[in-house]
C-alpha cells in the first residue's frame, strides 16, 4: 500500500470518504494540479562552514526541526546528500531543507515569520553558502 | 482545513481511521521520520536550450507528466521558477522536477525504468544543463 502512487491512493481514499463521511480525509489530496498537494515548493541547500562537527550538526538539525513548525508549511523534508553518484548530481551541500506551501502568499508569511527570522539569526554564522530554488506548479 | 500543517492533519485523521476502520488512510502519513512521507527526495532542475518556444514547453511538459507515472514515485511536483527574487535564489532554470520515493531502492528502480529511459531519449536534445540533488532524511 505504502509504495503506491499517491494519486491512486487519493482516488481510492476518496471513495472511502464518500462511504464513511470522513470528509476531512479529502484534504489529503490538497491540490488538483499535482500529486504533492502544494503549488509552491521552496528548496534550500546549505553548505556549512568547515569543519562540520557533530556539535554543529546537532545544533543545525535542532534549529531546522524548529523552523519547520511554521504554520503555513504544508509538508517538509530535512535531508543530507543521498549515497548516489552520477555526473549531474550535486552532493557537495551539507543539508537540504524542502518546504511546500499552498501558494506564494503562504511562503511570504513564512519568510517573515518570527520562527524563520530566529533561525537565520541563530544559524547564519554556521553556513558559508545557501542556494534556494522556489518553484511553482506548471 | 487545507492550510493546516499536515502533521496535525495526520494526527486528527488518525483518530478518524480508528473510528471508521479505514486503515488505508494511515498511509497518508507515510513515514515517521518527516512530514513529507518519503525518505528519499530527488530534485532535478533543467535548463532548456534557447530559444525555449511554446512548442518546446508543450513537448517537455507532456513528457514530464508521463515520466511521473513511474510506480515507485510517492509524490511529485512539476514546476517553473516562482516569482521570488532574493540574492540566494536561483531562477535561471527552465523546469523543476521533484519526485519523492520511499527509499533509495525505489529511486533506483525509477532510474532504470523504461518510462524514465524513454523520457531521457525523447527529451535530452532539449536541455543544455541538468542539476540533480538527491537527499535522504536526517
mmCIF file of N, CA and C in Angstrom, chain A residues 1-7 9 16-17 20 22 24-25 27-28 30 34-43 45 47 61 64-65 68-84 86 88-90 93 95-96 98 102 104 106-107 111 130-138, chain B residues 1-7 9 13 16-17 20 22 24-25 27-28 30 34-36 38-43 45 47 61 64-65 68-84 86 88-90 93 95-96 98 102 104 106-107 111 130-138:
data_model
loop_
_atom_site.group_PDB
_atom_site.id
_atom_site.type_symbol
_atom_site.label_atom_id
_atom_site.label_comp_id
_atom_site.label_asym_id
_atom_site.label_seq_id
_atom_site.Cartn_x
_atom_site.Cartn_y
_atom_site.Cartn_z
ATOM 1 N N UNK A 1 0.826 -1.208 0.000
ATOM 2 C CA UNK A 1 0.000 0.000 0.000
ATOM 3 C C UNK A 1 0.848 1.241 0.000
ATOM 4 N N UNK A 2 1.877 1.194 0.814
ATOM 5 C CA UNK A 2 2.618 2.427 1.020
ATOM 6 C C UNK A 2 3.403 2.842 -0.210
ATOM 7 N N UNK A 3 3.724 1.902 -1.085
ATOM 8 C CA UNK A 3 4.523 2.279 -2.251
ATOM 9 C C UNK A 3 3.675 2.748 -3.416
ATOM 10 N N UNK A 4 2.363 2.627 -3.314
ATOM 11 C CA UNK A 4 1.588 3.034 -4.479
ATOM 12 C C UNK A 4 1.645 4.541 -4.663
ATOM 13 N N UNK A 5 1.442 4.929 -5.896
ATOM 14 C CA UNK A 5 1.422 6.346 -6.198
ATOM 15 C C UNK A 5 0.290 7.017 -5.453
ATOM 16 N N UNK A 6 0.607 8.207 -4.899
ATOM 17 C CA UNK A 6 -0.406 8.879 -4.082
ATOM 18 C C UNK A 6 -1.673 9.198 -4.861
ATOM 19 N N UNK A 7 -1.543 9.425 -6.162
ATOM 20 C CA UNK A 7 -2.757 9.737 -6.921
ATOM 21 C C UNK A 7 -3.764 8.611 -6.852
ATOM 22 N N UNK A 9 -3.842 6.387 -4.561
ATOM 23 C CA UNK A 9 -4.296 6.318 -3.175
ATOM 24 C C UNK A 9 -5.426 7.291 -2.945
ATOM 25 N N UNK A 16 -13.515 6.079 -0.149
ATOM 26 C CA UNK A 16 -13.723 5.827 1.269
ATOM 27 C C UNK A 16 -14.403 6.993 1.951
ATOM 28 N N UNK A 17 -14.043 8.195 1.523
ATOM 29 C CA UNK A 17 -14.647 9.397 2.101
ATOM 30 C C UNK A 17 -16.149 9.375 1.890
ATOM 31 N N UNK A 20 -17.761 6.738 4.120
ATOM 32 C CA UNK A 20 -17.727 6.877 5.573
ATOM 33 C C UNK A 20 -18.132 8.258 6.063
ATOM 34 N N UNK A 22 -16.097 10.705 6.099
ATOM 35 C CA UNK A 22 -14.895 11.306 6.684
ATOM 36 C C UNK A 22 -14.370 12.381 5.735
ATOM 37 N N UNK A 24 -12.868 15.188 5.990
ATOM 38 C CA UNK A 24 -11.551 15.794 6.152
ATOM 39 C C UNK A 24 -10.464 15.020 5.414
ATOM 40 N N UNK A 25 -10.671 13.757 5.184
ATOM 41 C CA UNK A 25 -9.662 12.953 4.502
ATOM 42 C C UNK A 25 -9.397 13.497 3.100
ATOM 43 N N UNK A 27 -8.836 16.359 2.114
ATOM 44 C CA UNK A 27 -7.815 17.397 2.048
ATOM 45 C C UNK A 27 -6.422 16.809 1.929
ATOM 46 N N UNK A 28 -6.297 15.507 2.063
ATOM 47 C CA UNK A 28 -5.005 14.856 1.851
ATOM 48 C C UNK A 28 -4.513 15.097 0.434
ATOM 49 N N UNK A 30 -5.120 17.867 -1.353
ATOM 50 C CA UNK A 30 -4.628 19.239 -1.353
ATOM 51 C C UNK A 30 -4.919 20.019 -2.601
ATOM 52 N N UNK A 34 -1.233 18.902 -8.849
ATOM 53 C CA UNK A 34 -0.148 17.942 -8.804
ATOM 54 C C UNK A 34 -0.322 17.030 -7.610
ATOM 55 N N UNK A 35 0.505 16.010 -7.569
ATOM 56 C CA UNK A 35 0.325 14.992 -6.541
ATOM 57 C C UNK A 35 0.878 15.426 -5.200
ATOM 58 N N UNK A 36 1.719 16.445 -5.176
ATOM 59 C CA UNK A 36 2.318 16.840 -3.915
ATOM 60 C C UNK A 36 1.316 17.554 -3.026
ATOM 61 N N UNK A 37 0.312 18.166 -3.602
ATOM 62 C CA UNK A 37 -0.709 18.837 -2.817
ATOM 63 C C UNK A 37 -0.351 20.262 -2.453
ATOM 64 N N UNK A 38 0.711 20.785 -3.004
ATOM 65 C CA UNK A 38 1.123 22.169 -2.752
ATOM 66 C C UNK A 38 1.586 22.765 -4.078
ATOM 67 N N UNK A 39 1.241 24.013 -4.311
ATOM 68 C CA UNK A 39 1.661 24.594 -5.588
ATOM 69 C C UNK A 39 3.037 25.237 -5.507
ATOM 70 N N UNK A 40 3.485 25.586 -4.272
ATOM 71 C CA UNK A 40 4.743 26.313 -4.117
ATOM 72 C C UNK A 40 5.756 25.438 -3.371
ATOM 73 N N UNK A 41 6.876 25.168 -4.018
ATOM 74 C CA UNK A 41 7.934 24.365 -3.388
ATOM 75 C C UNK A 41 9.163 25.253 -3.190
ATOM 76 N N UNK A 42 9.657 25.256 -1.967
ATOM 77 C CA UNK A 42 10.803 26.084 -1.561
ATOM 78 C C UNK A 42 11.902 25.115 -1.133
ATOM 79 N N UNK A 43 12.971 25.028 -1.952
ATOM 80 C CA UNK A 43 14.019 24.051 -1.666
ATOM 81 C C UNK A 43 15.326 24.798 -1.404
ATOM 82 N N UNK A 45 19.415 24.683 -0.048
ATOM 83 C CA UNK A 45 20.605 23.868 0.194
ATOM 84 C C UNK A 45 21.617 24.704 0.960
ATOM 85 N N UNK A 47 25.464 24.927 2.636
ATOM 86 C CA UNK A 47 26.841 24.445 2.740
ATOM 87 C C UNK A 47 27.384 25.006 4.051
ATOM 88 N N UNK A 61 20.564 20.791 13.041
ATOM 89 C CA UNK A 61 19.390 19.918 12.865
ATOM 90 C C UNK A 61 18.276 20.286 13.845
ATOM 91 N N UNK A 64 16.650 23.355 12.432
ATOM 92 C CA UNK A 64 15.803 23.023 11.277
ATOM 93 C C UNK A 64 14.461 22.455 11.742
ATOM 94 N N UNK A 65 14.507 21.609 12.757
ATOM 95 C CA UNK A 65 13.267 20.977 13.232
ATOM 96 C C UNK A 65 12.327 21.988 13.879
ATOM 97 N N UNK A 68 10.644 24.201 10.856
ATOM 98 C CA UNK A 68 9.541 23.617 10.082
ATOM 99 C C UNK A 68 8.225 23.519 10.851
ATOM 100 N N UNK A 69 8.190 24.146 12.030
ATOM 101 C CA UNK A 69 6.911 24.224 12.745
ATOM 102 C C UNK A 69 6.082 25.422 12.284
ATOM 103 N N UNK A 70 6.645 26.249 11.405
ATOM 104 C CA UNK A 70 5.881 27.411 10.909
ATOM 105 C C UNK A 70 4.563 26.915 10.288
ATOM 106 N N UNK A 71 3.491 27.558 10.687
ATOM 107 C CA UNK A 71 2.153 27.029 10.405
ATOM 108 C C UNK A 71 1.804 26.931 8.924
ATOM 109 N N UNK A 72 2.356 27.794 8.090
ATOM 110 C CA UNK A 72 1.943 27.778 6.683
ATOM 111 C C UNK A 72 2.653 26.701 5.862
ATOM 112 N N UNK A 73 3.591 25.989 6.481
ATOM 113 C CA UNK A 73 4.252 24.873 5.789
ATOM 114 C C UNK A 73 3.275 23.700 5.700
ATOM 115 N N UNK A 74 3.095 23.187 4.504
ATOM 116 C CA UNK A 74 2.208 22.030 4.327
ATOM 117 C C UNK A 74 2.984 20.744 4.571
ATOM 118 N N UNK A 75 4.110 20.595 3.875
ATOM 119 C CA UNK A 75 4.977 19.425 4.016
ATOM 120 C C UNK A 75 6.424 19.882 4.092
ATOM 121 N N UNK A 76 7.267 19.044 4.659
ATOM 122 C CA UNK A 76 8.688 19.392 4.670
ATOM 123 C C UNK A 76 9.516 18.120 4.577
ATOM 124 N N UNK A 77 10.779 18.316 4.229
ATOM 125 C CA UNK A 77 11.748 17.220 4.245
ATOM 126 C C UNK A 77 13.093 17.810 4.627
ATOM 127 N N UNK A 78 13.740 17.225 5.610
ATOM 128 C CA UNK A 78 15.066 17.649 6.055
ATOM 129 C C UNK A 78 16.036 16.555 5.648
ATOM 130 N N UNK A 79 17.048 16.931 4.870
ATOM 131 C CA UNK A 79 17.890 15.876 4.336
ATOM 132 C C UNK A 79 19.363 16.196 4.268
ATOM 133 N N UNK A 80 20.093 15.162 3.952
ATOM 134 C CA UNK A 80 21.529 15.241 3.663
ATOM 135 C C UNK A 80 21.738 14.527 2.322
ATOM 136 N N UNK A 81 22.886 14.738 1.679
ATOM 137 C CA UNK A 81 23.090 14.090 0.374
ATOM 138 C C UNK A 81 22.904 12.574 0.445
ATOM 139 N N UNK A 82 22.162 12.059 -0.525
ATOM 140 C CA UNK A 82 21.945 10.618 -0.610
ATOM 141 C C UNK A 82 23.193 9.948 -1.183
ATOM 142 N N UNK A 83 23.337 8.650 -0.948
ATOM 143 C CA UNK A 83 24.507 7.930 -1.493
ATOM 144 C C UNK A 83 24.309 7.579 -2.959
ATOM 145 N N UNK A 84 24.132 8.616 -3.792
ATOM 146 C CA UNK A 84 24.033 8.419 -5.240
ATOM 147 C C UNK A 84 25.201 9.149 -5.884
ATOM 148 N N UNK A 86 26.199 10.250 -9.773
ATOM 149 C CA UNK A 86 26.263 10.395 -11.225
ATOM 150 C C UNK A 86 26.755 11.808 -11.493
ATOM 151 N N UNK A 88 25.640 14.384 -12.953
ATOM 152 C CA UNK A 88 24.736 15.525 -12.831
ATOM 153 C C UNK A 88 24.324 15.809 -11.388
ATOM 154 N N UNK A 89 24.730 14.942 -10.462
ATOM 155 C CA UNK A 89 24.275 15.083 -9.077
ATOM 156 C C UNK A 89 25.241 15.939 -8.274
ATOM 157 N N UNK A 90 24.684 16.965 -7.614
ATOM 158 C CA UNK A 90 25.468 17.794 -6.701
ATOM 159 C C UNK A 90 25.352 17.198 -5.295
ATOM 160 N N UNK A 93 26.646 19.806 -0.880
ATOM 161 C CA UNK A 93 25.973 20.561 0.195
ATOM 162 C C UNK A 93 25.953 19.749 1.497
ATOM 163 N N UNK A 95 23.232 20.241 4.031
ATOM 164 C CA UNK A 95 21.840 19.955 4.393
ATOM 165 C C UNK A 95 20.899 20.476 3.319
ATOM 166 N N UNK A 96 19.781 19.784 3.187
ATOM 167 C CA UNK A 96 18.685 20.180 2.299
ATOM 168 C C UNK A 96 17.445 20.433 3.146
ATOM 169 N N UNK A 98 13.509 21.172 2.413
ATOM 170 C CA UNK A 98 12.412 21.297 1.454
ATOM 171 C C UNK A 98 11.145 21.627 2.218
ATOM 172 N N UNK A 102 0.915 26.124 0.210
ATOM 173 C CA UNK A 102 -0.270 26.167 -0.653
ATOM 174 C C UNK A 102 -0.052 27.098 -1.829
ATOM 175 N N UNK A 104 2.190 31.162 -3.022
ATOM 176 C CA UNK A 104 3.258 32.111 -2.737
ATOM 177 C C UNK A 104 2.941 32.956 -1.501
ATOM 178 N N UNK A 106 1.457 32.128 1.220
ATOM 179 C CA UNK A 106 1.807 31.385 2.433
ATOM 180 C C UNK A 106 3.323 31.313 2.612
ATOM 181 N N UNK A 107 4.057 31.247 1.502
ATOM 182 C CA UNK A 107 5.514 31.254 1.598
ATOM 183 C C UNK A 107 6.017 32.620 2.044
ATOM 184 N N UNK A 111 8.499 33.605 5.189
ATOM 185 C CA UNK A 111 9.753 34.359 5.081
ATOM 186 C C UNK A 111 9.928 35.370 6.215
ATOM 187 N N UNK A 130 24.333 29.434 0.705
ATOM 188 C CA UNK A 130 22.943 28.973 0.661
ATOM 189 C C UNK A 130 22.451 29.165 -0.773
ATOM 190 N N UNK A 131 21.782 28.138 -1.311
ATOM 191 C CA UNK A 131 21.146 28.266 -2.626
ATOM 192 C C UNK A 131 19.688 27.855 -2.484
ATOM 193 N N UNK A 132 18.813 28.680 -3.047
ATOM 194 C CA UNK A 132 17.372 28.452 -2.956
ATOM 195 C C UNK A 132 16.779 28.276 -4.353
ATOM 196 N N UNK A 133 15.888 27.293 -4.458
ATOM 197 C CA UNK A 133 15.066 27.149 -5.670
ATOM 198 C C UNK A 133 13.604 27.253 -5.240
ATOM 199 N N UNK A 134 12.928 28.293 -5.694
ATOM 200 C CA UNK A 134 11.486 28.432 -5.473
ATOM 201 C C UNK A 134 10.791 28.048 -6.753
ATOM 202 N N UNK A 135 9.855 27.134 -6.671
ATOM 203 C CA UNK A 135 9.203 26.670 -7.896
ATOM 204 C C UNK A 135 7.700 26.550 -7.697
ATOM 205 N N UNK A 136 6.970 26.984 -8.700
ATOM 206 C CA UNK A 136 5.507 26.898 -8.646
ATOM 207 C C UNK A 136 5.020 25.933 -9.719
ATOM 208 N N UNK A 137 3.884 25.331 -9.456
ATOM 209 C CA UNK A 137 3.350 24.291 -10.341
ATOM 210 C C UNK A 137 3.155 24.790 -11.768
ATOM 211 N N UNK A 138 3.464 23.913 -12.728
ATOM 212 C CA UNK A 138 3.170 24.251 -14.134
ATOM 213 C C UNK A 138 1.695 24.016 -14.371
ATOM 214 N N UNK B 1 -9.086 24.229 6.753
ATOM 215 C CA UNK B 1 -8.553 22.869 6.872
ATOM 216 C C UNK B 1 -7.323 22.681 5.995
ATOM 217 N N UNK B 2 -7.416 23.194 4.787
ATOM 218 C CA UNK B 2 -6.367 22.863 3.841
ATOM 219 C C UNK B 2 -5.037 23.520 4.199
ATOM 220 N N UNK B 3 -5.057 24.623 4.943
ATOM 221 C CA UNK B 3 -3.794 25.299 5.229
ATOM 222 C C UNK B 3 -3.106 24.750 6.474
ATOM 223 N N UNK B 4 -3.776 23.887 7.201
ATOM 224 C CA UNK B 4 -3.123 23.421 8.414
ATOM 225 C C UNK B 4 -1.935 22.515 8.082
ATOM 226 N N UNK B 5 -1.023 22.472 9.002
ATOM 227 C CA UNK B 5 0.149 21.638 8.827
ATOM 228 C C UNK B 5 -0.285 20.179 8.718
ATOM 229 N N UNK B 6 0.342 19.491 7.784
ATOM 230 C CA UNK B 6 -0.067 18.104 7.548
ATOM 231 C C UNK B 6 0.102 17.217 8.777
ATOM 232 N N UNK B 7 1.080 17.560 9.610
ATOM 233 C CA UNK B 7 1.276 16.719 10.789
ATOM 234 C C UNK B 7 0.041 16.715 11.680
ATOM 235 N N UNK B 9 -2.911 17.474 10.701
ATOM 236 C CA UNK B 9 -3.971 16.808 9.942
ATOM 237 C C UNK B 9 -3.882 15.293 10.124
ATOM 238 N N UNK B 13 -6.659 12.925 11.500
ATOM 239 C CA UNK B 13 -7.257 11.907 10.652
ATOM 240 C C UNK B 13 -6.972 10.511 11.193
ATOM 241 N N UNK B 16 -9.683 9.500 13.075
ATOM 242 C CA UNK B 16 -10.766 9.099 12.190
ATOM 243 C C UNK B 16 -10.595 7.671 11.709
ATOM 244 N N UNK B 17 -9.352 7.298 11.468
ATOM 245 C CA UNK B 17 -9.069 5.948 11.000
ATOM 246 C C UNK B 17 -9.520 4.922 12.027
ATOM 247 N N UNK B 20 -13.316 4.660 12.091
ATOM 248 C CA UNK B 20 -14.038 4.138 10.933
ATOM 249 C C UNK B 20 -13.480 2.823 10.411
ATOM 250 N N UNK B 22 -10.964 2.674 8.487
ATOM 251 C CA UNK B 22 -10.401 2.951 7.160
ATOM 252 C C UNK B 22 -8.879 2.920 7.268
ATOM 253 N N UNK B 24 -6.427 2.130 5.388
ATOM 254 C CA UNK B 24 -5.570 2.628 4.317
ATOM 255 C C UNK B 24 -5.277 4.115 4.463
ATOM 256 N N UNK B 25 -6.125 4.850 5.118
ATOM 257 C CA UNK B 25 -5.902 6.282 5.287
ATOM 258 C C UNK B 25 -4.597 6.541 6.024
ATOM 259 N N UNK B 27 -1.785 5.447 5.573
ATOM 260 C CA UNK B 27 -0.602 5.559 4.723
ATOM 261 C C UNK B 27 -0.401 6.979 4.210
ATOM 262 N N UNK B 28 -1.364 7.843 4.454
ATOM 263 C CA UNK B 28 -1.197 9.252 4.088
ATOM 264 C C UNK B 28 -0.009 9.844 4.828
ATOM 265 N N UNK B 30 2.703 8.094 5.772
ATOM 266 C CA UNK B 30 3.872 7.535 5.104
ATOM 267 C C UNK B 30 5.014 7.162 6.025
ATOM 268 N N UNK B 34 9.550 12.172 8.794
ATOM 269 C CA UNK B 34 9.310 13.543 8.380
ATOM 270 C C UNK B 34 7.901 13.661 7.864
ATOM 271 N N UNK B 35 7.499 14.917 7.633
ATOM 272 C CA UNK B 35 6.117 15.161 7.263
ATOM 273 C C UNK B 35 5.843 14.860 5.807
ATOM 274 N N UNK B 36 6.874 14.756 4.993
ATOM 275 C CA UNK B 36 6.644 14.541 3.573
ATOM 276 C C UNK B 36 6.192 13.116 3.299
ATOM 277 N N UNK B 38 8.171 10.558 2.711
ATOM 278 C CA UNK B 38 9.133 9.836 1.883
ATOM 279 C C UNK B 38 10.527 10.143 2.406
ATOM 280 N N UNK B 39 11.383 9.147 2.437
ATOM 281 C CA UNK B 39 12.718 9.419 2.964
ATOM 282 C C UNK B 39 13.674 9.915 1.882
ATOM 283 N N UNK B 40 13.357 9.638 0.595
ATOM 284 C CA UNK B 40 14.284 9.968 -0.484
ATOM 285 C C UNK B 40 13.647 11.022 -1.390
ATOM 286 N N UNK B 41 14.298 12.164 -1.509
ATOM 287 C CA UNK B 41 13.802 13.246 -2.370
ATOM 288 C C UNK B 41 14.796 13.441 -3.510
ATOM 289 N N UNK B 42 14.273 13.427 -4.732
ATOM 290 C CA UNK B 42 15.077 13.551 -5.958
ATOM 291 C C UNK B 42 14.602 14.820 -6.649
ATOM 292 N N UNK B 43 15.460 15.853 -6.655
ATOM 293 C CA UNK B 43 15.048 17.138 -7.214
ATOM 294 C C UNK B 43 15.950 17.463 -8.401
ATOM 295 N N UNK B 45 16.720 19.946 -11.830
ATOM 296 C CA UNK B 45 16.498 21.236 -12.485
ATOM 297 C C UNK B 45 17.039 21.149 -13.909
ATOM 298 N N UNK B 47 17.760 23.189 -17.527
ATOM 299 C CA UNK B 47 17.929 24.422 -18.283
ATOM 300 C C UNK B 47 17.760 24.027 -19.753
ATOM 301 N N UNK B 61 6.679 19.497 -21.137
ATOM 302 C CA UNK B 61 5.702 19.322 -20.045
ATOM 303 C C UNK B 61 4.921 18.014 -20.214
ATOM 304 N N UNK B 64 7.199 15.281 -19.080
ATOM 305 C CA UNK B 64 7.313 15.253 -17.615
ATOM 306 C C UNK B 64 6.096 14.565 -16.998
ATOM 307 N N UNK B 65 4.930 14.872 -17.528
ATOM 308 C CA UNK B 65 3.701 14.295 -16.961
ATOM 309 C C UNK B 65 3.620 12.787 -17.184
ATOM 310 N N UNK B 68 6.267 11.047 -14.557
ATOM 311 C CA UNK B 68 5.877 10.897 -13.143
ATOM 312 C C UNK B 68 4.817 9.827 -12.917
ATOM 313 N N UNK B 69 4.528 9.053 -13.964
ATOM 314 C CA UNK B 69 3.629 7.911 -13.757
ATOM 315 C C UNK B 69 4.382 6.681 -13.265
ATOM 316 N N UNK B 70 5.725 6.772 -13.185
ATOM 317 C CA UNK B 70 6.507 5.618 -12.695
ATOM 318 C C UNK B 70 6.000 5.232 -11.300
ATOM 319 N N UNK B 71 5.768 3.942 -11.121
ATOM 320 C CA UNK B 71 5.019 3.459 -9.971
ATOM 321 C C UNK B 71 5.688 3.723 -8.625
ATOM 322 N N UNK B 72 7.009 3.775 -8.587
ATOM 323 C CA UNK B 72 7.668 3.913 -7.282
ATOM 324 C C UNK B 72 7.696 5.361 -6.789
ATOM 325 N N UNK B 73 7.235 6.295 -7.603
ATOM 326 C CA UNK B 73 7.148 7.689 -7.154
ATOM 327 C C UNK B 73 5.991 7.819 -6.164
ATOM 328 N N UNK B 74 6.274 8.392 -5.005
ATOM 329 C CA UNK B 74 5.224 8.606 -3.999
ATOM 330 C C UNK B 74 4.513 9.928 -4.274
ATOM 331 N N UNK B 75 5.279 10.995 -4.387
ATOM 332 C CA UNK B 75 4.747 12.324 -4.674
ATOM 333 C C UNK B 75 5.612 12.980 -5.734
ATOM 334 N N UNK B 76 5.042 13.965 -6.417
ATOM 335 C CA UNK B 76 5.862 14.718 -7.371
ATOM 336 C C UNK B 76 5.369 16.151 -7.431
ATOM 337 N N UNK B 77 6.224 16.992 -7.993
ATOM 338 C CA UNK B 77 5.862 18.385 -8.263
ATOM 339 C C UNK B 77 6.604 18.807 -9.521
ATOM 340 N N UNK B 78 5.859 19.332 -10.482
ATOM 341 C CA UNK B 78 6.436 19.837 -11.724
ATOM 342 C C UNK B 78 6.330 21.342 -11.679
ATOM 343 N N UNK B 79 7.464 22.029 -11.798
ATOM 344 C CA UNK B 79 7.405 23.466 -11.604
ATOM 345 C C UNK B 79 8.270 24.276 -12.543
ATOM 346 N N UNK B 80 8.048 25.569 -12.441
ATOM 347 C CA UNK B 80 8.867 26.590 -13.102
ATOM 348 C C UNK B 80 9.263 27.586 -12.019
ATOM 349 N N UNK B 81 10.256 28.433 -12.291
ATOM 350 C CA UNK B 81 10.674 29.375 -11.245
ATOM 351 C C UNK B 81 9.509 30.230 -10.747
ATOM 352 N N UNK B 82 9.438 30.358 -9.419
ATOM 353 C CA UNK B 82 8.398 31.195 -8.806
ATOM 354 C C UNK B 82 8.799 32.664 -8.936
ATOM 355 N N UNK B 83 7.820 33.562 -8.814
ATOM 356 C CA UNK B 83 8.135 34.995 -8.896
ATOM 357 C C UNK B 83 8.698 35.524 -7.580
ATOM 358 N N UNK B 84 9.825 34.968 -7.166
ATOM 359 C CA UNK B 84 10.521 35.448 -5.972
ATOM 360 C C UNK B 84 11.893 35.949 -6.412
ATOM 361 N N UNK B 86 15.399 37.050 -4.432
ATOM 362 C CA UNK B 86 16.396 37.418 -3.419
ATOM 363 C C UNK B 86 17.735 36.894 -3.926
ATOM 364 N N UNK B 88 19.905 34.851 -2.926
ATOM 365 C CA UNK B 88 20.238 33.431 -2.805
ATOM 366 C C UNK B 88 19.411 32.536 -3.723
ATOM 367 N N UNK B 89 18.427 33.109 -4.392
ATOM 368 C CA UNK B 89 17.503 32.300 -5.202
ATOM 369 C C UNK B 89 18.009 32.163 -6.635
ATOM 370 N N UNK B 90 18.081 30.906 -7.093
ATOM 371 C CA UNK B 90 18.433 30.630 -8.482
ATOM 372 C C UNK B 90 17.134 30.544 -9.284
ATOM 373 N N UNK B 93 16.811 28.412 -14.101
ATOM 374 C CA UNK B 93 16.435 27.131 -14.730
ATOM 375 C C UNK B 93 15.083 27.276 -15.455
ATOM 376 N N UNK B 95 12.791 24.327 -15.860
ATOM 377 C CA UNK B 95 11.809 23.453 -15.217
ATOM 378 C C UNK B 95 12.417 22.758 -14.005
ATOM 379 N N UNK B 96 11.553 22.498 -13.040
ATOM 380 C CA UNK B 96 11.912 21.752 -11.833
ATOM 381 C C UNK B 96 11.070 20.484 -11.790
ATOM 382 N N UNK B 98 10.411 17.496 -9.106
ATOM 383 C CA UNK B 98 10.620 16.942 -7.766
ATOM 384 C C UNK B 98 9.877 15.627 -7.673
ATOM 385 N N UNK B 102 9.997 6.199 -1.371
ATOM 386 C CA UNK B 102 10.053 5.612 -0.028
ATOM 387 C C UNK B 102 11.485 5.483 0.449
ATOM 388 N N UNK B 104 15.919 4.680 -1.194
ATOM 389 C CA UNK B 104 16.841 4.690 -2.337
ATOM 390 C C UNK B 104 16.552 3.544 -3.309
ATOM 391 N N UNK B 106 13.743 2.282 -4.187
ATOM 392 C CA UNK B 106 12.647 2.664 -5.084
ATOM 393 C C UNK B 106 13.113 3.702 -6.107
ATOM 394 N N UNK B 107 14.043 4.573 -5.697
ATOM 395 C CA UNK B 107 14.582 5.537 -6.645
ATOM 396 C C UNK B 107 15.464 4.845 -7.679
ATOM 397 N N UNK B 111 15.260 4.989 -11.809
ATOM 398 C CA UNK B 111 16.360 5.382 -12.697
ATOM 399 C C UNK B 111 16.454 4.500 -13.938
ATOM 400 N N UNK B 130 21.567 19.970 -16.712
ATOM 401 C CA UNK B 130 20.708 19.329 -15.716
ATOM 402 C C UNK B 130 21.487 19.276 -14.410
ATOM 403 N N UNK B 131 20.842 19.660 -13.317
ATOM 404 C CA UNK B 131 21.453 19.527 -11.991
ATOM 405 C C UNK B 131 20.490 18.749 -11.102
ATOM 406 N N UNK B 132 21.034 17.758 -10.399
ATOM 407 C CA UNK B 132 20.231 16.896 -9.544
ATOM 408 C C UNK B 132 20.693 17.015 -8.099
ATOM 409 N N UNK B 133 19.728 17.064 -7.190
ATOM 410 C CA UNK B 133 20.009 16.960 -5.757
ATOM 411 C C UNK B 133 19.225 15.764 -5.237
ATOM 412 N N UNK B 134 19.924 14.747 -4.794
ATOM 413 C CA UNK B 134 19.306 13.592 -4.149
ATOM 414 C C UNK B 134 19.526 13.738 -2.655
ATOM 415 N N UNK B 135 18.460 13.688 -1.889
ATOM 416 C CA UNK B 135 18.616 13.903 -0.450
ATOM 417 C C UNK B 135 17.789 12.888 0.341
ATOM 418 N N UNK B 136 18.397 12.387 1.390
ATOM 419 C CA UNK B 136 17.706 11.437 2.261
ATOM 420 C C UNK B 136 17.486 12.056 3.630
ATOM 421 N N UNK B 137 16.444 11.589 4.300
ATOM 422 C CA UNK B 137 16.039 12.162 5.589
ATOM 423 C C UNK B 137 17.152 12.123 6.613
ATOM 424 N N UNK B 138 17.259 13.200 7.400
ATOM 425 C CA UNK B 138 18.207 13.191 8.512
ATOM 426 C C UNK B 138 17.577 12.403 9.660
#
